[in-house]
Short mmCIF file of C-alpha atoms and ligand atoms in Angstrom, two decimals:
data_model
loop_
_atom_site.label_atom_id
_atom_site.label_comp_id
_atom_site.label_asym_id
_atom_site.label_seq_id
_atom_site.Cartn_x
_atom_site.Cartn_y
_atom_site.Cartn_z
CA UNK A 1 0.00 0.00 0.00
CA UNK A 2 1.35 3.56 -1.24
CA UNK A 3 0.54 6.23 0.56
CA UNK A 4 0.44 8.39 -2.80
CA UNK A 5 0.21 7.53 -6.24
CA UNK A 6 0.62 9.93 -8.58
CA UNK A 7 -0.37 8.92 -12.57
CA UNK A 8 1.86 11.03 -15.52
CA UNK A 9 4.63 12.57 -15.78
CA UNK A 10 4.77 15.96 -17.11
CA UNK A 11 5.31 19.03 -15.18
CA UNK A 12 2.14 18.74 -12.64
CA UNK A 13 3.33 14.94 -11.87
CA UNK A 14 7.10 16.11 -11.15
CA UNK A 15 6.20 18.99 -8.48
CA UNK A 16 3.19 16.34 -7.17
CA UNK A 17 6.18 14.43 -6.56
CA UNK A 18 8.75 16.88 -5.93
CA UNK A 19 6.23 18.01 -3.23
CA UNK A 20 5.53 14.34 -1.65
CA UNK A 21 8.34 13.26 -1.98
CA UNK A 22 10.00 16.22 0.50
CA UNK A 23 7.00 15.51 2.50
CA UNK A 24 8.33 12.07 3.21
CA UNK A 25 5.65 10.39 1.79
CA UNK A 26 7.26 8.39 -0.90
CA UNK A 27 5.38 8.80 -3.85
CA UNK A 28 5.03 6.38 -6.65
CA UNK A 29 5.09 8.01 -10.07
CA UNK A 30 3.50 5.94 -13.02
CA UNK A 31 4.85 7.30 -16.44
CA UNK A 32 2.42 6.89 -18.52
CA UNK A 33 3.04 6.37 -22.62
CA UNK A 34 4.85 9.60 -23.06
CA UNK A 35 7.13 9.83 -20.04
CA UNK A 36 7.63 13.82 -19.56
CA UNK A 37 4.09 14.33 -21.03
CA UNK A 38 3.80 17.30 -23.77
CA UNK A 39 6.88 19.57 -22.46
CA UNK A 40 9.02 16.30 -24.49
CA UNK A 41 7.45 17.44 -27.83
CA UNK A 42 8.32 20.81 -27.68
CA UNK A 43 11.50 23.55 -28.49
CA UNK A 44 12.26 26.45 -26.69
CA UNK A 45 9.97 27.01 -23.83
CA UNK A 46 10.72 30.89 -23.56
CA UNK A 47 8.18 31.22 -20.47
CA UNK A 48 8.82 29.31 -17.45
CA UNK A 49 10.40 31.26 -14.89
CA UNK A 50 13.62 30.92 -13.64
CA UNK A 51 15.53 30.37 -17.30
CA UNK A 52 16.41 34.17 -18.65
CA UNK A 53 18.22 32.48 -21.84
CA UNK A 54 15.12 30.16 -22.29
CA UNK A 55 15.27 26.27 -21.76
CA UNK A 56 14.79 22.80 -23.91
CA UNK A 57 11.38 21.48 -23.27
CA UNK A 58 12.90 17.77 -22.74
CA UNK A 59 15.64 19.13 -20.53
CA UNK A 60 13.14 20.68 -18.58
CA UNK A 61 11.07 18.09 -17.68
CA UNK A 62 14.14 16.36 -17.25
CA UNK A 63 15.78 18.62 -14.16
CA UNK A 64 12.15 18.48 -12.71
CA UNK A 65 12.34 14.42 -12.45
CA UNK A 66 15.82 14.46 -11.23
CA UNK A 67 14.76 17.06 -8.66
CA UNK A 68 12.01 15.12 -7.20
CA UNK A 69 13.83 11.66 -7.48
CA UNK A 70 16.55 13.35 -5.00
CA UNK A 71 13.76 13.66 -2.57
CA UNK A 72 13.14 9.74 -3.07
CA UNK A 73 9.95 9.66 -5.81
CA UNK A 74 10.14 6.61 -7.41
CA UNK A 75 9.18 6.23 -11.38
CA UNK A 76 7.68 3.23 -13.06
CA UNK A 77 7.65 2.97 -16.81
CA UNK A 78 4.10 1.86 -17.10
CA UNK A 79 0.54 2.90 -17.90
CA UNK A 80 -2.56 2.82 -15.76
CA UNK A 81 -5.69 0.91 -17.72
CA UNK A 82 -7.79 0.97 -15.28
CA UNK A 83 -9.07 1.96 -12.26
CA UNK A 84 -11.21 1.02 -8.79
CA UNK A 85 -11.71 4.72 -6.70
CA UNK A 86 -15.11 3.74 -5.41
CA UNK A 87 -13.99 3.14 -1.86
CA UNK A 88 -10.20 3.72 -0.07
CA UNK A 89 -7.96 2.31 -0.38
CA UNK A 90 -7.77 3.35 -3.93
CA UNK A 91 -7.39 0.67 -6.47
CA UNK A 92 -5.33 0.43 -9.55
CA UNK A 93 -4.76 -1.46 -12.36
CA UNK A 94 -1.11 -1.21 -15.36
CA UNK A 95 -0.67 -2.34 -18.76
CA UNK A 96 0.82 -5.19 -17.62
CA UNK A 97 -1.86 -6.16 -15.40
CA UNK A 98 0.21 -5.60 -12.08
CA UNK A 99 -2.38 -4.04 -9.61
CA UNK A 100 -1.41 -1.09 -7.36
CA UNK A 101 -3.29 0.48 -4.02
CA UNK A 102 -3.05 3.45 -2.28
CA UNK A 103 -4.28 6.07 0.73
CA UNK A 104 -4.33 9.11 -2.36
CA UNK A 105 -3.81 9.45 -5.77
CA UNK A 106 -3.29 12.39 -7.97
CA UNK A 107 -4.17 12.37 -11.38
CA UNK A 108 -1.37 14.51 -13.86
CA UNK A 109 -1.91 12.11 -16.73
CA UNK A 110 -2.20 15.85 -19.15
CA UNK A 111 -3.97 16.12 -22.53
CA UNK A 112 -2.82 14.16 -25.96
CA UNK A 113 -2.84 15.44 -29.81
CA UNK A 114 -5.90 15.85 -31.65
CA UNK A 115 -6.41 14.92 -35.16
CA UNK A 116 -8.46 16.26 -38.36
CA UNK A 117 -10.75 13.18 -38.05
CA UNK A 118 -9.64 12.33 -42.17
CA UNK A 119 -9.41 8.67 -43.43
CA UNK A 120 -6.66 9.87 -44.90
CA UNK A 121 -4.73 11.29 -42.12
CA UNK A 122 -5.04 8.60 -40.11
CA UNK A 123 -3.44 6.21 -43.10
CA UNK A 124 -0.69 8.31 -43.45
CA UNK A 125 0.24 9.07 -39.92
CA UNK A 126 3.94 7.90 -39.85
CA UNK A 127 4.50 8.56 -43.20
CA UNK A 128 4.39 12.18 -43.97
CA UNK A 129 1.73 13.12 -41.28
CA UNK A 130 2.12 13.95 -37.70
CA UNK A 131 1.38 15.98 -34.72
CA UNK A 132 4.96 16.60 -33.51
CA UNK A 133 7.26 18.91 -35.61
CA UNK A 134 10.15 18.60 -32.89
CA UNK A 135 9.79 14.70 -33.33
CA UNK A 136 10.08 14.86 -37.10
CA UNK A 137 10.65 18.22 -38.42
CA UNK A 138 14.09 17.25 -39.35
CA UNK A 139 12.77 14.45 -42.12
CA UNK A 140 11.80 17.08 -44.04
CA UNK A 141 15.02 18.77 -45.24
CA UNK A 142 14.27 21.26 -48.39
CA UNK A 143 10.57 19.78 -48.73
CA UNK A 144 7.56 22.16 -48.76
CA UNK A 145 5.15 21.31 -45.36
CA UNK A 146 1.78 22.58 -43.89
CA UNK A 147 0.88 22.96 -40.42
CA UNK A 148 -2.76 23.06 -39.45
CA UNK A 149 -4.11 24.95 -37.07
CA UNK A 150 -4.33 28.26 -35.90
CA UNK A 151 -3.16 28.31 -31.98
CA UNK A 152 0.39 28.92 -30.70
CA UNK A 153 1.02 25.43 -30.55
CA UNK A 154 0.55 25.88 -34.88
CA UNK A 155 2.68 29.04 -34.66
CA UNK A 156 5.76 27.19 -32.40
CA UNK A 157 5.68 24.29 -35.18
CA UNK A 158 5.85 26.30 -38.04
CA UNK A 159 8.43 28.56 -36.79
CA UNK A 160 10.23 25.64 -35.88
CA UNK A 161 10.14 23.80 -39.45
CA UNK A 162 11.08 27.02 -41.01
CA UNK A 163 14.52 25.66 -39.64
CA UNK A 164 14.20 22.23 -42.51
CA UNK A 165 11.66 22.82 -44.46
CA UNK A 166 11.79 25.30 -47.39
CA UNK A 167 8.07 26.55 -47.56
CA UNK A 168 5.73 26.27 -44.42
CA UNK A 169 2.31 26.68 -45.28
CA UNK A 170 0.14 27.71 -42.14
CA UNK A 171 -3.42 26.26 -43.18
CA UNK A 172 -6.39 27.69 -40.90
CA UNK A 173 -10.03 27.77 -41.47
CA UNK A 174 -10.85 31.29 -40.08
CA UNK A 175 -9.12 34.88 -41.13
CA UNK A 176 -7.86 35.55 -37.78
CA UNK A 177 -5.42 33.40 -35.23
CA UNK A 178 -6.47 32.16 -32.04
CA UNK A 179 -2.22 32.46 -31.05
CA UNK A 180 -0.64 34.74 -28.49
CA UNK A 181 -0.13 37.81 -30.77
CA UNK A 182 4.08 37.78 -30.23
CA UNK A 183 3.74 34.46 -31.57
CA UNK A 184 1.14 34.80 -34.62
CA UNK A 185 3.24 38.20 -35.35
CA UNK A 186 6.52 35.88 -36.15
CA UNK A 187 4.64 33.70 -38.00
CA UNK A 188 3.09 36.62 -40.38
CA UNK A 189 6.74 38.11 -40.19
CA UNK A 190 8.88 35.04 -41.38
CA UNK A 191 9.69 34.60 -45.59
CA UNK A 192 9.49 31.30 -45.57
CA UNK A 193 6.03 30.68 -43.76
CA UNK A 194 2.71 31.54 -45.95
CA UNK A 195 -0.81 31.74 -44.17
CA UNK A 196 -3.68 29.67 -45.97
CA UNK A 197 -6.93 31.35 -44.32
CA UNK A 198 -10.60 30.18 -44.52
CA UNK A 199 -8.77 27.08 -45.51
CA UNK A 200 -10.10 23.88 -44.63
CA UNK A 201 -8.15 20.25 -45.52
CA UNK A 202 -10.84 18.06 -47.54
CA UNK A 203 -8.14 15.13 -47.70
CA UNK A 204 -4.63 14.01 -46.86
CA UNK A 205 -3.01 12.93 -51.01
CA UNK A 206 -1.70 9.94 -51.72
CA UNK A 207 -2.90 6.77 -49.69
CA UNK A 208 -2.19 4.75 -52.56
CA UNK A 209 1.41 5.63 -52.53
CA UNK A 210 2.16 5.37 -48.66
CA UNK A 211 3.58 9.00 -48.35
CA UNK A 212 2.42 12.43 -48.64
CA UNK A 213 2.43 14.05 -52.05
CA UNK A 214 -0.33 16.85 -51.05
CA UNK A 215 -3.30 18.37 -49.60
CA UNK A 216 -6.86 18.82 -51.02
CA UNK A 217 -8.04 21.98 -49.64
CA UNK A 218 -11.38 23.97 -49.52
CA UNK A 219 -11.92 27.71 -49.18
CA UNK A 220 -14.38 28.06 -46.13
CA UNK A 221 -16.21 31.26 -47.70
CA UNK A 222 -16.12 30.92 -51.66
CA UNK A 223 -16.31 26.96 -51.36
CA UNK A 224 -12.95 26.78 -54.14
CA UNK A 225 -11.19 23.33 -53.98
CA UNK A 226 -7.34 23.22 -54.99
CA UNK A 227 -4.80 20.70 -54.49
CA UNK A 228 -1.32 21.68 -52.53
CA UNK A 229 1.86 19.82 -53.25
CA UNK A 230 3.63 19.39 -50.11
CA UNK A 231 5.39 16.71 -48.49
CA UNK A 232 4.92 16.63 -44.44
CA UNK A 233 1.43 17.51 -43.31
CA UNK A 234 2.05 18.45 -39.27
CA UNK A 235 -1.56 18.56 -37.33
CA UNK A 236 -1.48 21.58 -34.69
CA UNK A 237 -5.40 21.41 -34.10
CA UNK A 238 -5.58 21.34 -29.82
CA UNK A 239 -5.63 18.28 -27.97
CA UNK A 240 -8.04 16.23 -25.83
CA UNK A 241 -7.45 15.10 -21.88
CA UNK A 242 -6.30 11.65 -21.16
CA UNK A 243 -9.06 10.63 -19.00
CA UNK A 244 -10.08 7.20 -20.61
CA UNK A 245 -8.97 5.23 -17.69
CA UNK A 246 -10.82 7.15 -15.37
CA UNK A 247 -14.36 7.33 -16.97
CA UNK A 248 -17.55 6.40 -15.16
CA UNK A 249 -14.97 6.58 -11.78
CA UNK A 250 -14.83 10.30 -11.50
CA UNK A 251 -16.84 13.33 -12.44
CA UNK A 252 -15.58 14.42 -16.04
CA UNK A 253 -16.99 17.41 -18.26
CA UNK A 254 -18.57 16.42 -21.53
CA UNK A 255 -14.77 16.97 -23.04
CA UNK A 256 -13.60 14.56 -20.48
CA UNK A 257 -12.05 17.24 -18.76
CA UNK A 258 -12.12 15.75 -14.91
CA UNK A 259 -13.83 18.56 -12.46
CA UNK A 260 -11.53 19.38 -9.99
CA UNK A 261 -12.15 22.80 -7.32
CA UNK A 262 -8.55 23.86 -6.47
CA UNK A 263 -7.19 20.24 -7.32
CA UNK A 264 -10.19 18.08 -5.08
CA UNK A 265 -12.09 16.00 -7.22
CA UNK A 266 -15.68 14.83 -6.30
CA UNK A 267 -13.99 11.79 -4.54
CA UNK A 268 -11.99 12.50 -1.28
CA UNK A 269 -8.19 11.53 -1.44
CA UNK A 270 -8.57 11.87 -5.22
CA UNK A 271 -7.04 14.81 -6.92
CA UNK A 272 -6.18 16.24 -10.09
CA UNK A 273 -3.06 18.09 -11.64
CA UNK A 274 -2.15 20.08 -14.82
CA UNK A 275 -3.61 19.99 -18.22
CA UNK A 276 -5.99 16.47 -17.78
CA UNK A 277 -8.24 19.51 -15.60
CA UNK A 278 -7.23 22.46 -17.46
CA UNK A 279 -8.37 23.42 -20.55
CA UNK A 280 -8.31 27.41 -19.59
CA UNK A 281 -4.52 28.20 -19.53
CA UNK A 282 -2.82 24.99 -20.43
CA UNK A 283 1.04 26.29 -19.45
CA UNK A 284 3.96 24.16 -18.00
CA UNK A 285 4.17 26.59 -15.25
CA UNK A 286 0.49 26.48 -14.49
CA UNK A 287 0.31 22.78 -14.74
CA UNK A 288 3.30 22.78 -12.13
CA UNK A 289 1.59 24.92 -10.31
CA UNK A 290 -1.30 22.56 -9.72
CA UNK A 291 0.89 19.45 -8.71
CA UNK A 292 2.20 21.27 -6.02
CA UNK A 293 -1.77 22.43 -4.43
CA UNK A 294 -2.15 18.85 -5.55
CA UNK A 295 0.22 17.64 -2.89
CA UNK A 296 -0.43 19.90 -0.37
CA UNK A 297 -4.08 18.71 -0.93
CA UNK A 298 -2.93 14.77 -0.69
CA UNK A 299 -0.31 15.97 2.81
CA UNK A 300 -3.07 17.30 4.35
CA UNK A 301 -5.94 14.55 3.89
CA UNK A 302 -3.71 11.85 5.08
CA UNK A 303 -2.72 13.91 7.99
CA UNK A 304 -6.61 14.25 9.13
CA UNK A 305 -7.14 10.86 8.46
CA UNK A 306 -4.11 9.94 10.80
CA UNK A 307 -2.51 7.83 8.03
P1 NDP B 401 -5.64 25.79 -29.34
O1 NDP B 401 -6.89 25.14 -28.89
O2 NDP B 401 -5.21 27.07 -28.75
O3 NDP B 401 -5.71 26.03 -30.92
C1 NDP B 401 -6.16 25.03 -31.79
C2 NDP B 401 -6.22 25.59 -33.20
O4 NDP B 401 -6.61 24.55 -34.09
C3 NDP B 401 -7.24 26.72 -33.34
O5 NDP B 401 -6.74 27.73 -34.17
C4 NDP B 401 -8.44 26.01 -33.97
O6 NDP B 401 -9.17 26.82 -34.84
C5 NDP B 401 -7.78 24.93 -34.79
N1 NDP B 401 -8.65 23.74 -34.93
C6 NDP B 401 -9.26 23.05 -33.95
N2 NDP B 401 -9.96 22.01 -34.44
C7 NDP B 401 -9.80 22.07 -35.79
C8 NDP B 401 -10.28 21.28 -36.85
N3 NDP B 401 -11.04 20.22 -36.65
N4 NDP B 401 -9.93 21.64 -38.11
C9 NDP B 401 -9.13 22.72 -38.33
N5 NDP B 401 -8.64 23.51 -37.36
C10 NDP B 401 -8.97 23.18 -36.10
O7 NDP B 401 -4.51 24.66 -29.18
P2 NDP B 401 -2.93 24.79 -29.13
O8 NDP B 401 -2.47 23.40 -29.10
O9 NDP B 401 -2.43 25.65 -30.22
O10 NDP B 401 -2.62 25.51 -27.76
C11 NDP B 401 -3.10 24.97 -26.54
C12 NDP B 401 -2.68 25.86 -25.36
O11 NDP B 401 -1.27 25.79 -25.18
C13 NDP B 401 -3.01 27.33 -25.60
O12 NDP B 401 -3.42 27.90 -24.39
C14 NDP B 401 -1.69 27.91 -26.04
O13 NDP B 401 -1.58 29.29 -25.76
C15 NDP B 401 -0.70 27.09 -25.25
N6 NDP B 401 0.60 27.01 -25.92
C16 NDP B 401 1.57 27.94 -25.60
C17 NDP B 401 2.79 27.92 -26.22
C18 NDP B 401 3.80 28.95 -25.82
O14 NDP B 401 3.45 29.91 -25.16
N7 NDP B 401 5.05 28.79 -26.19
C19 NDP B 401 3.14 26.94 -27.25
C20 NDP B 401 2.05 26.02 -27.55
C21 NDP B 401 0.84 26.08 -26.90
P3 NDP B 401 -10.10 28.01 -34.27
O15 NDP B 401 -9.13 29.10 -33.89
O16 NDP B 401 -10.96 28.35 -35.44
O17 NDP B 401 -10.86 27.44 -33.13
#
């Protein structure tokens, strides 16, 4: 029996742990699928505090592990598939069908990629379509690529493939960006990037051939269909929470966002961290930010329970 258990990885799961773990309560930190959770997948994060010159997502999330592991967290490299949270002590079950228990759990298990929903696109993911420019960007040396999407995470990969590719076309379907203006201004600023507005992807070309040769594309307002020659198709569109596990067992939002009033969800002991509760503001530092009331919120329930 644990006394905590905290599920993910990513910036909410390291200060749960950082926290619990100085607390002396030895926390047990399962991974998840994409150890170090969205932070891994990105450049330069220019905005967490603390790092003037800027800092390396992955080396980020790195120095937060090795901070809390110091303090005695443990990690395991495995994914919860299920769980039992009707009663405590709280009951879960891994991938590889090993069961764990404990007095509190926190959930940090973040928010994954979302796709276009096209046939297409979901053929050709691995070959020449993808969600992660910092993951692939470099395959595409002097080829023409799109991003779509029109949110800073859109903006960040674009700017970034500007560094490979040699034309980035920025496909969105309205005339405006939803992106942090310092961020959509680059964008609008850089030679190599052109905007597609109104611009919505019909279908991902060629299936047949196993690799990206182009988009079919559709102008939302005069209804004009054209084809685009590209060759890396990069999907920026927002991303969903990673609540699957945890469905019918705790009170969710019709997104699957989990409800969660300063980290407490609607079971006792149970609480929530980061970006799997957070679809407002979405940043590392914010998602950090919520491990720690996370922890404070797990410290203090075992203490009135005398545990
Ligand atoms: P957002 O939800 O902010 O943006 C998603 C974009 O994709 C929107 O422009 C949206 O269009 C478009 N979109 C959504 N669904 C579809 C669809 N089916 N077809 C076509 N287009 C679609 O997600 P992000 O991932 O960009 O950002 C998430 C959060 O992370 C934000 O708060 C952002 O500020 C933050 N972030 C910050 C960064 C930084 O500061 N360095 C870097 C990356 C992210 P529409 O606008 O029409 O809704």
């Amino acid at each position: 029996m644990h006394k905590v258990v905290i599920i993910g990885s990513g910036p909410a799961g390291h200060t749960a742990a950082l926290y619990t773990s100085r607390a002396n309560l030895e926390p047990i930190v399962i991974e998840g699928i994409e150890p170090g959770g969205q932070l891994t997948t990105t450049t330069d994060v220019e905005n967490y505090p603390g790092f003037p010159d800027g800092i390396m997502g992955p080396d980020l999330v790195l120095k937060m592990r090795e901070q809390a592991e110091r303090f005695g967290a443990k990690y395991i490299q495995r994914e919860v598939t299920g769980v039992a949270f009707s009663e405590a002590p709280f009951r879960m079950t891994l991938d590889d069908k090993s069961e764990l228990e404990a007095q509190t759990v926190i959930i940090s298990t973040g928010a994954s990629a979302m796709y276009l929903g096209l046939d297409s696109e979901q053929k050709l993911l691995g070959h020449g379509v993808t969600s992660c420019a910092t993951c692939d960007g470099a395959f595409y040396r002097d080829v023409p690529v799109a991003v779509i999407g029109g949110g800073d995470t859109a903006m960040e990969e674009s700017l970034f493939l500007t560094r490979f590719a040699s034309k980035v076309y920025v496909i969105h379907r309205r005339d405006e960006f939803r992106a942090s203006k310092i961020m959509a201004d680059r964008v609008l600023a850089h030679e190599k990037i052109e905007v597609l507005w109104d611009t919505l992807v019909e279908d991902v070309l060629d299936v047949e051939k196993n690799e990206v040769t182009g988009l079919k594309l559709k102008n939302a307002k005069t209804g004009a269909q054209s084809d685009l020659a590209l060759e890396g198709v990069f999907i920026a569109i927002g991303h969903k929470p990673n609540t699957e596990p945890f469905r019918g067992q705790i009170d969710m939002d019709d997104r699957g966002y989990l409800l969660a009033n300063n980290t407490r969800t609607n079971i006792p002991g149970v609480y929530a961290a980061g970006d799997v509760q957070d679809k407002e503001y979405r940043q590392a530092i914010t998602a950090a930010g919520s491990g720690c009331m996370a922890a404070l919120e797990a410290e203090r329930y075992l203490e009135s329970k005398g545990l």
